[in-house]
């Protein structure tokens, strides 16, 4: 029962470095999401993929890129990390898009120095 | 813009009493509302939902109320238990739109 798996769980970067957060789900869900959680801000949507082959911007997409590699995998890339991207990142998936519940991974804590 | 607002960052209640968590939204296109629960170092987990065609949905100790005219929903937990201590997020979405928006969360502490 893996559900939604994110890697890595922790990462420290220097300003300007790049990295990719990986996410995979084994529930055969169509939709996948990347959120970031910051104190006092709740969860904010970065990008989502309604189905394999499609991606769309969410509320806070600047500084990020995504790839829906196949139905199972949805990666989030930071090309040039900035301290403002220090956050906890959550990947989620859903069978029915936002009309159904989202299943979340355990989160990835990223610190940019 | 914060389309989903939870104005109480924290709430403390005694075990056995009722917990009431509140949420307001500004987007009149929202028609599906959810509550998620989050423990430290874990991802949020779905708790209960309600569609705009209803004004109440109940699941065991958890009840969600929706007041569309006031753009307000609330989560009632009765009776509250220490294991309910967590951060609760309110979320909303519009049909045919994959953009689910979350509030800032309310930290509930249930004291034994």
CSV table of C-alpha atoms in Angstrom, one decimal, chain B residues 49-97:
chain,number,residue,atom,x,y,z
B,49,UNK,CA,-16.4,16.5,2.1
B,50,UNK,CA,-19.6,18.2,1.0
B,51,UNK,CA,-21.0,19.3,-2.3
B,52,UNK,CA,-22.9,22.6,-2.8
B,53,UNK,CA,-26.2,20.8,-3.3
B,54,UNK,CA,-26.1,19.8,0.4
B,55,UNK,CA,-26.0,21.9,3.6
B,56,UNK,CA,-24.8,19.1,5.9
B,57,UNK,CA,-22.8,15.9,5.7
B,58,UNK,CA,-22.1,13.6,8.7
B,59,UNK,CA,-19.6,10.9,9.2
B,60,UNK,CA,-19.4,9.5,12.7
B,61,UNK,CA,-18.1,12.1,15.0
B,62,UNK,CA,-17.5,14.6,12.2
B,63,UNK,CA,-20.1,16.8,10.6
B,64,UNK,CA,-19.6,19.5,8.0
B,65,UNK,CA,-22.1,22.3,7.5
B,66,UNK,CA,-22.2,24.5,4.5
B,67,UNK,CA,-23.9,28.0,4.3
B,68,UNK,CA,-23.7,29.0,0.6
B,69,UNK,CA,-25.3,32.4,1.1
B,70,UNK,CA,-22.6,33.3,3.7
B,71,UNK,CA,-19.9,31.4,1.8
B,72,UNK,CA,-19.1,29.7,5.1
B,73,UNK,CA,-18.5,26.1,6.2
B,74,UNK,CA,-17.7,24.6,9.5
B,75,UNK,CA,-16.5,21.3,10.8
B,76,UNK,CA,-17.9,19.9,14.0
B,77,UNK,CA,-16.2,17.2,16.0
B,78,UNK,CA,-18.3,15.6,18.7
B,79,UNK,CA,-17.0,14.4,21.1
B,80,UNK,CA,-13.5,15.6,20.7
B,81,UNK,CA,-10.7,13.2,21.5
B,82,UNK,CA,-6.9,13.7,22.2
B,83,UNK,CA,-6.2,11.8,18.9
B,84,UNK,CA,-8.0,14.6,17.0
B,85,UNK,CA,-5.2,17.0,17.8
B,86,UNK,CA,-3.8,18.0,14.4
B,87,UNK,CA,-3.9,20.8,11.9
B,88,UNK,CA,-7.1,20.9,9.9
B,89,UNK,CA,-7.2,22.3,6.4
B,90,UNK,CA,-10.4,23.5,4.6
B,91,UNK,CA,-10.3,23.1,0.8
B,92,UNK,CA,-12.5,24.0,-2.1
B,93,UNK,CA,-12.8,23.4,-5.8
B,94,UNK,CA,-15.1,24.2,-8.7
B,95,UNK,CA,-16.6,21.6,-11.0
B,96,UNK,CA,-14.5,20.9,-14.1
B,97,UNK,CA,-11.6,22.8,-12.5
